[in-house]
Amino acid sequence: MIEKTIHIDHGSGGLATKKLIEEVFLKRLSNKRLERLEDSAILDISSNQLAFTTDSFVVDPIFFTGGDIGSLSIHGTVNDLAMQGARPIALSLGLILEEGLLIDELERVAQSIKDALSEAKVEVVTADTKVVQRGKADRIFINTSGVGIPYEPRLILSSEKVEEGDVIIVSGSIGDHGATILLERSGFNMDVSIGSDSCPLNGLVETIIKGVGEDFNRLKVFRDPTRGGLATVLNEIAQASNCQMVLFEDEIPIKTEVRGVCEILGLDPLYLANEGKMVVICEESIKEKVLSSMHSHPYGRDAKIIGKVKGVQKEDSPIVTLKTTIGGERIVSILSGQPLPRIC
Amino acid sequence: MIEKTIHIDHGSGGLATKKLIEEVFLKRLSNKRLERLEDSAILDISSNQLAFTTDSFVVDPIFFTGGDIGSLSIHGTVNDLAMQGARPIALSLGLILEEGLLIDELERVAQSIKDALSEAKVEVVTADTKVVQRGKADRIFINTSGVGIPYEPRLILSSEKVEEGDVIIVSGSIGDHGATILLERSGFNMDVSIGSDSCPLNGLVETIIKGVGEDFNRLKVFRDPTRGGLATVLNEIAQASNCQMVLFEDEIPIKTEVRGVCEILGLDPLYLANEGKMVVICEESIKEKVLSSMHSHPYGRDAKIIGKVKGVQKEDSPIVTLKTTIGGERIVSILSGQPLPRIC
């Protein structure tokens, strides 16, 4: 590109838009469906079930340790499909660019999208680019939507399946993404090595489903604790299943560095966003199978049982409680009045 | 809602987000798939072909005569699916809200989304809401993606099918949407009654496909001339088909009011966006069938043949030419260097 920055004409739908798309995106993301540049892509599918999801990304800063808004936008949508037990088959990419954005930065984001797509083994098949005036957006916002088909069509994943005795597993350490973004935004110059955990979880999901074989319907829920963190996701599941989630503080994997950042910034890792972790709730009887499958995959190596599901008696509420290291017990409520904006 | 404006906490993923979604959106858009509030929706489908599309909407102003950003975002994506001959089966909705947006305005947009969905007979099944700080977006941006299945699975629509002798039909007057937005933005206080043509075209597409019966493969291309207008769309088809598009100026329907606005603002209606019009290119042999089907539908009442396709001889280029009223001929090039930002 001769131009160095995005200008308004890049969003006109004419020649400038075409050139930008060809030189920045098609060069990297080219495939036979996207190249047609028609208004929608036609996919061949062989399934009578389809998973469909959408997510917009407004993370600030757009580049951070361990990723950027480009990779995040692919991982986020791939993971939303994976959490429904679906293999991603195609993604869409909707860009809103602020006039003045450096083309160099857009190229870095496009490259990072390309790399994330290859790792997740999926393509962008339809896309759209809009440009708004300087001061009317914040450099770049990305929407990705995705369609997927089930790894195992007979598997039903739903919070409503969760019941007393089920175990709660997390695939690895929590809070890495949130702590990274908040630290970078804080301006504190701390010498800690933390980075976002942003990664695609479809491979891990496939490994778990294959690993449990014919016991697949003993799997209850997959969820990725993104915005709102582990606490929010477990509260949502508690309410939907009308059960209590009992967590063991000692068992929840949190990196020392993340714990340190949380102490300094006054944050609770249970509420911090994760972009490469998943929660699995399953019957106790298959916990070993699930854990060993997870441990066999790079993104599930540190998987641990962190809690169990308890039924709700007459006077109980569907809440999340934490059994603390010092022997106490506290209620972990849903995130409220703790604005952690633009974490994804 | 007790609050009157969007605040940052509405994007946190916690209680405030939940409340906003329930009170503004679920109240209006509720359906069994969206209500689950899981990360992706599961659809039952009975087709081995799927159309998939995405579009972001950043129109300024967000409310305009004949529609608003809400209805536009539904029509735009429904129409992108329809242009591939697909019946929309489900949409996604991704909102980026600026802190300070009035809840009242968001409610108006949500209502308008609801009404547009009912007319197009489709549901939003998955959604996402993000909030950015004041000054980091422009009130509201909306992404809608959509999936659809073909009305006629054997019908292939592609610019590559276009050849010498085909006719070019437009479903009604052009430039209404673009002229409306640009007039309202100009600040001119002109006493003209123009409004956006924004509407869903899936019903019209279904009517055409049914109307031609077993001749369906004599249909070549459906396209909606949105951003970049009729001129840009026909140039794209000319290039993809390696043909010339010859237009008859006298036959192109343009409302007197739109022509007036264009003269005053110095615009060419051929480049103005349309949000409720379509171009059909088909074999000459079925033109009467296509026209009479279109005339039978409210959104195709004013359909007209506006041009024909000419092959490209050795020294010709795949261009669009306009035979003018006074007997001349001029080349209609692709939009270039005429920035008309945020028209959709």
PDB file of N, CA and C in Angstrom, chain A residues 215-293:
ATOM      1  N   ASP A 215     -19.390 -42.466  26.714  1.00  0.00           N
ATOM      2  CA  ASP A 215     -19.901 -41.776  27.913  1.00  0.00           C
ATOM      3  C   ASP A 215     -20.195 -40.298  27.650  1.00  0.00           C
ATOM      4  N   PHE A 216     -20.241 -39.918  26.375  1.00  0.00           N
ATOM      5  CA  PHE A 216     -20.304 -38.471  26.075  1.00  0.00           C
ATOM      6  C   PHE A 216     -21.444 -37.748  26.774  1.00  0.00           C
ATOM      7  N   ASN A 217     -22.564 -38.439  26.996  1.00  0.00           N
ATOM      8  CA  ASN A 217     -23.660 -37.688  27.615  1.00  0.00           C
ATOM      9  C   ASN A 217     -23.531 -37.520  29.127  1.00  0.00           C
ATOM     10  N   ARG A 218     -22.403 -38.036  29.670  1.00  0.00           N
ATOM     11  CA  ARG A 218     -22.084 -37.712  31.071  1.00  0.00           C
ATOM     12  C   ARG A 218     -21.362 -36.361  31.156  1.00  0.00           C
ATOM     13  N   LEU A 219     -21.017 -35.799  30.023  1.00  0.00           N
ATOM     14  CA  LEU A 219     -20.516 -34.412  29.992  1.00  0.00           C
ATOM     15  C   LEU A 219     -21.736 -33.504  30.122  1.00  0.00           C
ATOM     16  N   LYS A 220     -21.638 -32.457  30.947  1.00  0.00           N
ATOM     17  CA  LYS A 220     -22.804 -31.618  31.193  1.00  0.00           C
ATOM     18  C   LYS A 220     -22.683 -30.241  30.540  1.00  0.00           C
ATOM     19  N   VAL A 221     -21.581 -29.574  30.825  1.00  0.00           N
ATOM     20  CA  VAL A 221     -21.415 -28.207  30.338  1.00  0.00           C
ATOM     21  C   VAL A 221     -19.950 -27.943  30.008  1.00  0.00           C
ATOM     22  N   PHE A 222     -19.733 -27.234  28.896  1.00  0.00           N
ATOM     23  CA  PHE A 222     -18.433 -26.605  28.615  1.00  0.00           C
ATOM     24  C   PHE A 222     -18.687 -25.107  28.635  1.00  0.00           C
ATOM     25  N   ARG A 223     -17.861 -24.344  29.304  1.00  0.00           N
ATOM     26  CA  ARG A 223     -17.997 -22.879  29.243  1.00  0.00           C
ATOM     27  C   ARG A 223     -16.633 -22.226  29.296  1.00  0.00           C
ATOM     28  N   ASP A 224     -16.444 -21.163  28.533  1.00  0.00           N
ATOM     29  CA  ASP A 224     -15.181 -20.435  28.653  1.00  0.00           C
ATOM     30  C   ASP A 224     -15.414 -19.187  29.499  1.00  0.00           C
ATOM     31  N   PRO A 225     -14.707 -19.079  30.614  1.00  0.00           N
ATOM     32  CA  PRO A 225     -14.927 -17.955  31.527  1.00  0.00           C
ATOM     33  C   PRO A 225     -14.248 -16.687  31.013  1.00  0.00           C
ATOM     34  N   THR A 226     -14.894 -16.022  30.049  1.00  0.00           N
ATOM     35  CA  THR A 226     -14.307 -14.814  29.473  1.00  0.00           C
ATOM     36  C   THR A 226     -14.690 -13.615  30.345  1.00  0.00           C
ATOM     37  N   ARG A 227     -15.338 -12.613  29.752  1.00  0.00           N
ATOM     38  CA  ARG A 227     -15.744 -11.418  30.472  1.00  0.00           C
ATOM     39  C   ARG A 227     -16.544 -11.803  31.714  1.00  0.00           C
ATOM     40  N   GLY A 228     -16.158 -11.286  32.879  1.00  0.00           N
ATOM     41  CA  GLY A 228     -16.862 -11.652  34.113  1.00  0.00           C
ATOM     42  C   GLY A 228     -16.180 -12.788  34.849  1.00  0.00           C
ATOM     43  N   GLY A 229     -15.295 -13.525  34.145  1.00  0.00           N
ATOM     44  CA  GLY A 229     -14.454 -14.521  34.783  1.00  0.00           C
ATOM     45  C   GLY A 229     -15.171 -15.775  35.263  1.00  0.00           C
ATOM     46  N   LEU A 230     -14.399 -16.587  35.997  1.00  0.00           N
ATOM     47  CA  LEU A 230     -14.891 -17.864  36.516  1.00  0.00           C
ATOM     48  C   LEU A 230     -16.110 -17.670  37.409  1.00  0.00           C
ATOM     49  N   ALA A 231     -16.077 -16.627  38.240  1.00  0.00           N
ATOM     50  CA  ALA A 231     -17.166 -16.393  39.196  1.00  0.00           C
ATOM     51  C   ALA A 231     -18.491 -16.182  38.471  1.00  0.00           C
ATOM     52  N   THR A 232     -18.463 -15.390  37.415  1.00  0.00           N
ATOM     53  CA  THR A 232     -19.705 -15.068  36.707  1.00  0.00           C
ATOM     54  C   THR A 232     -20.263 -16.289  35.986  1.00  0.00           C
ATOM     55  N   VAL A 233     -19.380 -17.017  35.317  1.00  0.00           N
ATOM     56  CA  VAL A 233     -19.815 -18.214  34.590  1.00  0.00           C
ATOM     57  C   VAL A 233     -20.421 -19.241  35.547  1.00  0.00           C
ATOM     58  N   LEU A 234     -19.772 -19.455  36.685  1.00  0.00           N
ATOM     59  CA  LEU A 234     -20.293 -20.466  37.615  1.00  0.00           C
ATOM     60  C   LEU A 234     -21.604 -20.007  38.243  1.00  0.00           C
ATOM     61  N   ASN A 235     -21.744 -18.706  38.491  1.00  0.00           N
ATOM     62  CA  ASN A 235     -23.026 -18.203  38.993  1.00  0.00           C
ATOM     63  C   ASN A 235     -24.140 -18.422  37.972  1.00  0.00           C
ATOM     64  N   GLU A 236     -23.821 -18.200  36.709  1.00  0.00           N
ATOM     65  CA  GLU A 236     -24.840 -18.411  35.668  1.00  0.00           C
ATOM     66  C   GLU A 236     -25.265 -19.876  35.608  1.00  0.00           C
ATOM     67  N   ILE A 237     -24.266 -20.760  35.720  1.00  0.00           N
ATOM     68  CA  ILE A 237     -24.595 -22.193  35.681  1.00  0.00           C
ATOM     69  C   ILE A 237     -25.388 -22.587  36.930  1.00  0.00           C
ATOM     70  N   ALA A 238     -25.004 -22.021  38.081  1.00  0.00           N
ATOM     71  CA  ALA A 238     -25.727 -22.328  39.334  1.00  0.00           C
ATOM     72  C   ALA A 238     -27.198 -21.960  39.181  1.00  0.00           C
ATOM     73  N   GLN A 239     -27.434 -20.780  38.629  1.00  0.00           N
ATOM     74  CA  GLN A 239     -28.827 -20.343  38.481  1.00  0.00           C
ATOM     75  C   GLN A 239     -29.600 -21.189  37.476  1.00  0.00           C
ATOM     76  N   ALA A 240     -28.956 -21.473  36.349  1.00  0.00           N
ATOM     77  CA  ALA A 240     -29.660 -22.233  35.305  1.00  0.00           C
ATOM     78  C   ALA A 240     -29.942 -23.663  35.751  1.00  0.00           C
ATOM     79  N   SER A 241     -29.068 -24.210  36.623  1.00  0.00           N
ATOM     80  CA  SER A 241     -29.238 -25.609  37.032  1.00  0.00           C
ATOM     81  C   SER A 241     -29.928 -25.712  38.386  1.00  0.00           C
ATOM     82  N   ASN A 242     -30.118 -24.564  39.048  1.00  0.00           N
ATOM     83  CA  ASN A 242     -30.640 -24.528  40.415  1.00  0.00           C
ATOM     84  C   ASN A 242     -29.824 -25.422  41.349  1.00  0.00           C
ATOM     85  N   CYS A 243     -28.507 -25.278  41.277  1.00  0.00           N
ATOM     86  CA  CYS A 243     -27.592 -26.025  42.146  1.00  0.00           C
ATOM     87  C   CYS A 243     -26.616 -25.053  42.793  1.00  0.00           C
ATOM     88  N   GLN A 244     -25.886 -25.544  43.792  1.00  0.00           N
ATOM     89  CA  GLN A 244     -24.787 -24.759  44.342  1.00  0.00           C
ATOM     90  C   GLN A 244     -23.479 -25.254  43.749  1.00  0.00           C
ATOM     91  N   MET A 245     -22.564 -24.325  43.506  1.00  0.00           N
ATOM     92  CA  MET A 245     -21.227 -24.691  43.049  1.00  0.00           C
ATOM     93  C   MET A 245     -20.291 -24.462  44.234  1.00  0.00           C
ATOM     94  N   VAL A 246     -19.629 -25.516  44.682  1.00  0.00           N
ATOM     95  CA  VAL A 246     -18.706 -25.366  45.814  1.00  0.00           C
ATOM     96  C   VAL A 246     -17.273 -25.444  45.288  1.00  0.00           C
ATOM     97  N   LEU A 247     -16.531 -24.359  45.472  1.00  0.00           N
ATOM     98  CA  LEU A 247     -15.155 -24.317  44.962  1.00  0.00           C
ATOM     99  C   LEU A 247     -14.160 -24.479  46.108  1.00  0.00           C
ATOM    100  N   PHE A 248     -13.008 -25.106  45.811  1.00  0.00           N
ATOM    101  CA  PHE A 248     -11.947 -25.253  46.810  1.00  0.00           C
ATOM    102  C   PHE A 248     -10.839 -24.284  46.437  1.00  0.00           C
ATOM    103  N   GLU A 249     -10.676 -23.243  47.242  1.00  0.00           N
ATOM    104  CA  GLU A 249      -9.713 -22.188  46.916  1.00  0.00           C
ATOM    105  C   GLU A 249      -8.328 -22.747  46.596  1.00  0.00           C
ATOM    106  N   ASP A 250      -7.903 -23.730  47.417  1.00  0.00           N
ATOM    107  CA  ASP A 250      -6.563 -24.305  47.241  1.00  0.00           C
ATOM    108  C   ASP A 250      -6.357 -24.952  45.877  1.00  0.00           C
ATOM    109  N   GLU A 251      -7.452 -25.379  45.266  1.00  0.00           N
ATOM    110  CA  GLU A 251      -7.333 -26.135  44.018  1.00  0.00           C
ATOM    111  C   GLU A 251      -7.369 -25.257  42.768  1.00  0.00           C
ATOM    112  N   ILE A 252      -7.790 -24.008  42.938  1.00  0.00           N
ATOM    113  CA  ILE A 252      -7.945 -23.151  41.752  1.00  0.00           C
ATOM    114  C   ILE A 252      -6.578 -22.667  41.280  1.00  0.00           C
ATOM    115  N   PRO A 253      -6.183 -23.069  40.079  1.00  0.00           N
ATOM    116  CA  PRO A 253      -4.840 -22.696  39.627  1.00  0.00           C
ATOM    117  C   PRO A 253      -4.756 -21.207  39.251  1.00  0.00           C
ATOM    118  N   ILE A 254      -3.903 -20.496  39.969  1.00  0.00           N
ATOM    119  CA  ILE A 254      -3.662 -19.075  39.664  1.00  0.00           C
ATOM    120  C   ILE A 254      -2.157 -18.871  39.681  1.00  0.00           C
ATOM    121  N   LYS A 255      -1.626 -18.297  38.630  1.00  0.00           N
ATOM    122  CA  LYS A 255      -0.174 -18.090  38.572  1.00  0.00           C
ATOM    123  C   LYS A 255       0.249 -17.074  39.627  1.00  0.00           C
ATOM    124  N   THR A 256       1.416 -17.293  40.197  1.00  0.00           N
ATOM    125  CA  THR A 256       1.933 -16.380  41.217  1.00  0.00           C
ATOM    126  C   THR A 256       1.963 -14.942  40.713  1.00  0.00           C
ATOM    127  N   GLU A 257       2.372 -14.769  39.438  1.00  0.00           N
ATOM    128  CA  GLU A 257       2.474 -13.419  38.879  1.00  0.00           C
ATOM    129  C   GLU A 257       1.092 -12.768  38.782  1.00  0.00           C
ATOM    130  N   VAL A 258       0.101 -13.559  38.417  1.00  0.00           N
ATOM    131  CA  VAL A 258      -1.256 -13.028  38.290  1.00  0.00           C
ATOM    132  C   VAL A 258      -1.771 -12.638  39.675  1.00  0.00           C
ATOM    133  N   ARG A 259      -1.484 -13.503  40.639  1.00  0.00           N
ATOM    134  CA  ARG A 259      -1.879 -13.201  42.021  1.00  0.00           C
ATOM    135  C   ARG A 259      -1.245 -11.889  42.474  1.00  0.00           C
ATOM    136  N   GLY A 260       0.030 -11.699  42.114  1.00  0.00           N
ATOM    137  CA  GLY A 260       0.747 -10.480  42.494  1.00  0.00           C
ATOM    138  C   GLY A 260       0.122  -9.240  41.867  1.00  0.00           C
ATOM    139  N   VAL A 261      -0.170  -9.326  40.560  1.00  0.00           N
ATOM    140  CA  VAL A 261      -0.781  -8.197  39.859  1.00  0.00           C
ATOM    141  C   VAL A 261      -2.143  -7.876  40.488  1.00  0.00           C
ATOM    142  N   CYS A 262      -2.891  -8.923  40.824  1.00  0.00           N
ATOM    143  CA  CYS A 262      -4.215  -8.714  41.417  1.00  0.00           C
ATOM    144  C   CYS A 262      -4.101  -7.993  42.755  1.00  0.00           C
ATOM    145  N   GLU A 263      -3.110  -8.391  43.540  1.00  0.00           N
ATOM    146  CA  GLU A 263      -2.962  -7.743  44.846  1.00  0.00           C
ATOM    147  C   GLU A 263      -2.662  -6.262  44.683  1.00  0.00           C
ATOM    148  N   ILE A 264      -1.762  -5.960  43.775  1.00  0.00           N
ATOM    149  CA  ILE A 264      -1.385  -4.560  43.585  1.00  0.00           C
ATOM    150  C   ILE A 264      -2.516  -3.732  42.999  1.00  0.00           C
ATOM    151  N   LEU A 265      -3.247  -4.300  42.016  1.00  0.00           N
ATOM    152  CA  LEU A 265      -4.309  -3.528  41.369  1.00  0.00           C
ATOM    153  C   LEU A 265      -5.653  -3.661  42.092  1.00  0.00           C
ATOM    154  N   GLY A 266      -5.693  -4.476  43.136  1.00  0.00           N
ATOM    155  CA  GLY A 266      -6.947  -4.621  43.887  1.00  0.00           C
ATOM    156  C   GLY A 266      -8.009  -5.392  43.126  1.00  0.00           C
ATOM    157  N   LEU A 267      -7.578  -6.469  42.461  1.00  0.00           N
ATOM    158  CA  LEU A 267      -8.530  -7.247  41.654  1.00  0.00           C
ATOM    159  C   LEU A 267      -8.682  -8.649  42.224  1.00  0.00           C
ATOM    160  N   ASP A 268      -9.792  -9.284  41.919  1.00  0.00           N
ATOM    161  CA  ASP A 268     -10.016 -10.662  42.340  1.00  0.00           C
ATOM    162  C   ASP A 268      -9.922 -11.544  41.094  1.00  0.00           C
ATOM    163  N   PRO A 269      -8.965 -12.462  41.064  1.00  0.00           N
ATOM    164  CA  PRO A 269      -8.769 -13.277  39.849  1.00  0.00           C
ATOM    165  C   PRO A 269     -10.008 -14.067  39.439  1.00  0.00           C
ATOM    166  N   LEU A 270     -10.894 -14.331  40.398  1.00  0.00           N
ATOM    167  CA  LEU A 270     -12.113 -15.076  40.053  1.00  0.00           C
ATOM    168  C   LEU A 270     -12.995 -14.311  39.073  1.00  0.00           C
ATOM    169  N   TYR A 271     -12.800 -12.984  38.995  1.00  0.00           N
ATOM    170  CA  TYR A 271     -13.632 -12.165  38.109  1.00  0.00           C
ATOM    171  C   TYR A 271     -12.899 -11.733  36.845  1.00  0.00           C
ATOM    172  N   LEU A 272     -11.652 -12.154  36.723  1.00  0.00           N
ATOM    173  CA  LEU A 272     -10.871 -11.703  35.573  1.00  0.00           C
ATOM    174  C   LEU A 272     -11.134 -12.567  34.345  1.00  0.00           C
ATOM    175  N   ALA A 273     -11.117 -11.927  33.191  1.00  0.00           N
ATOM    176  CA  ALA A 273     -11.392 -12.617  31.931  1.00  0.00           C
ATOM    177  C   ALA A 273     -10.280 -13.594  31.571  1.00  0.00           C
ATOM    178  N   ASN A 274     -10.698 -14.694  30.962  1.00  0.00           N
ATOM    179  CA  ASN A 274      -9.797 -15.692  30.406  1.00  0.00           C
ATOM    180  C   ASN A 274     -10.162 -15.851  28.944  1.00  0.00           C
ATOM    181  N   GLU A 275      -9.180 -16.057  28.092  1.00  0.00           N
ATOM    182  CA  GLU A 275      -9.500 -16.214  26.674  1.00  0.00           C
ATOM    183  C   GLU A 275      -8.949 -17.511  26.098  1.00  0.00           C
ATOM    184  N   GLY A 276      -8.507 -18.406  27.009  1.00  0.00           N
ATOM    185  CA  GLY A 276      -7.998 -19.676  26.518  1.00  0.00           C
ATOM    186  C   GLY A 276      -8.195 -20.769  27.557  1.00  0.00           C
ATOM    187  N   LYS A 277      -9.225 -20.581  28.368  1.00  0.00           N
ATOM    188  CA  LYS A 277      -9.501 -21.564  29.412  1.00  0.00           C
ATOM    189  C   LYS A 277     -10.948 -22.015  29.297  1.00  0.00           C
ATOM    190  N   MET A 278     -11.192 -23.253  29.761  1.00  0.00           N
ATOM    191  CA  MET A 278     -12.570 -23.703  29.778  1.00  0.00           C
ATOM    192  C   MET A 278     -12.903 -24.400  31.076  1.00  0.00           C
ATOM    193  N   VAL A 279     -14.174 -24.327  31.418  1.00  0.00           N
ATOM    194  CA  VAL A 279     -14.711 -25.055  32.560  1.00  0.00           C
ATOM    195  C   VAL A 279     -15.467 -26.253  31.996  1.00  0.00           C
ATOM    196  N   VAL A 280     -15.221 -27.420  32.579  1.00  0.00           N
ATOM    197  CA  VAL A 280     -15.989 -28.608  32.199  1.00  0.00           C
ATOM    198  C   VAL A 280     -16.746 -29.057  33.441  1.00  0.00           C
ATOM    199  N   ILE A 281     -18.028 -29.270  33.328  1.00  0.00           N
ATOM    200  CA  ILE A 281     -18.774 -29.920  34.410  1.00  0.00           C
ATOM    201  C   ILE A 281     -19.243 -31.257  33.872  1.00  0.00           C
ATOM    202  N   CYS A 282     -18.927 -32.322  34.641  1.00  0.00           N
ATOM    203  CA  CYS A 282     -19.279 -33.671  34.169  1.00  0.00           C
ATOM    204  C   CYS A 282     -19.629 -34.551  35.359  1.00  0.00           C
ATOM    205  N   GLU A 283     -20.172 -35.713  35.048  1.00  0.00           N
ATOM    206  CA  GLU A 283     -20.457 -36.682  36.109  1.00  0.00           C
ATOM    207  C   GLU A 283     -19.148 -37.095  36.766  1.00  0.00           C
ATOM    208  N   GLU A 284     -19.226 -37.331  38.059  1.00  0.00           N
ATOM    209  CA  GLU A 284     -18.046 -37.762  38.815  1.00  0.00           C
ATOM    210  C   GLU A 284     -17.433 -39.032  38.207  1.00  0.00           C
ATOM    211  N   SER A 285     -18.297 -39.914  37.687  1.00  0.00           N
ATOM    212  CA  SER A 285     -17.838 -41.223  37.185  1.00  0.00           C
ATOM    213  C   SER A 285     -16.864 -41.124  36.000  1.00  0.00           C
ATOM    214  N   ILE A 286     -16.869 -40.000  35.278  1.00  0.00           N
ATOM    215  CA  ILE A 286     -15.958 -39.922  34.125  1.00  0.00           C
ATOM    216  C   ILE A 286     -14.831 -38.914  34.348  1.00  0.00           C
ATOM    217  N   LYS A 287     -14.683 -38.460  35.610  1.00  0.00           N
ATOM    218  CA  LYS A 287     -13.716 -37.387  35.841  1.00  0.00           C
ATOM    219  C   LYS A 287     -12.286 -37.783  35.450  1.00  0.00           C
ATOM    220  N   GLU A 288     -11.928 -39.050  35.679  1.00  0.00           N
ATOM    221  CA  GLU A 288     -10.555 -39.453  35.338  1.00  0.00           C
ATOM    222  C   GLU A 288     -10.340 -39.448  33.824  1.00  0.00           C
ATOM    223  N   LYS A 289     -11.340 -39.948  33.098  1.00  0.00           N
ATOM    224  CA  LYS A 289     -11.253 -39.939  31.636  1.00  0.00           C
ATOM    225  C   LYS A 289     -11.123 -38.509  31.104  1.00  0.00           C
ATOM    226  N   VAL A 290     -11.939 -37.618  31.666  1.00  0.00           N
ATOM    227  CA  VAL A 290     -11.920 -36.227  31.192  1.00  0.00           C
ATOM    228  C   VAL A 290     -10.570 -35.595  31.501  1.00  0.00           C
ATOM    229  N   LEU A 291     -10.120 -35.787  32.752  1.00  0.00           N
ATOM    230  CA  LEU A 291      -8.842 -35.184  33.145  1.00  0.00           C
ATOM    231  C   LEU A 291      -7.692 -35.721  32.312  1.00  0.00           C
ATOM    232  N   SER A 292      -7.671 -37.031  32.086  1.00  0.00           N
ATOM    233  CA  SER A 292      -6.518 -37.552  31.348  1.00  0.00           C
ATOM    234  C   SER A 292      -6.566 -37.114  29.891  1.00  0.00           C
ATOM    235  N   SER A 293      -7.765 -37.006  29.313  1.00  0.00           N
ATOM    236  CA  SER A 293      -7.836 -36.451  27.946  1.00  0.00           C
ATOM    237  C   SER A 293      -7.318 -35.025  27.935  1.00  0.00           C
TER     238      SER A 293
END
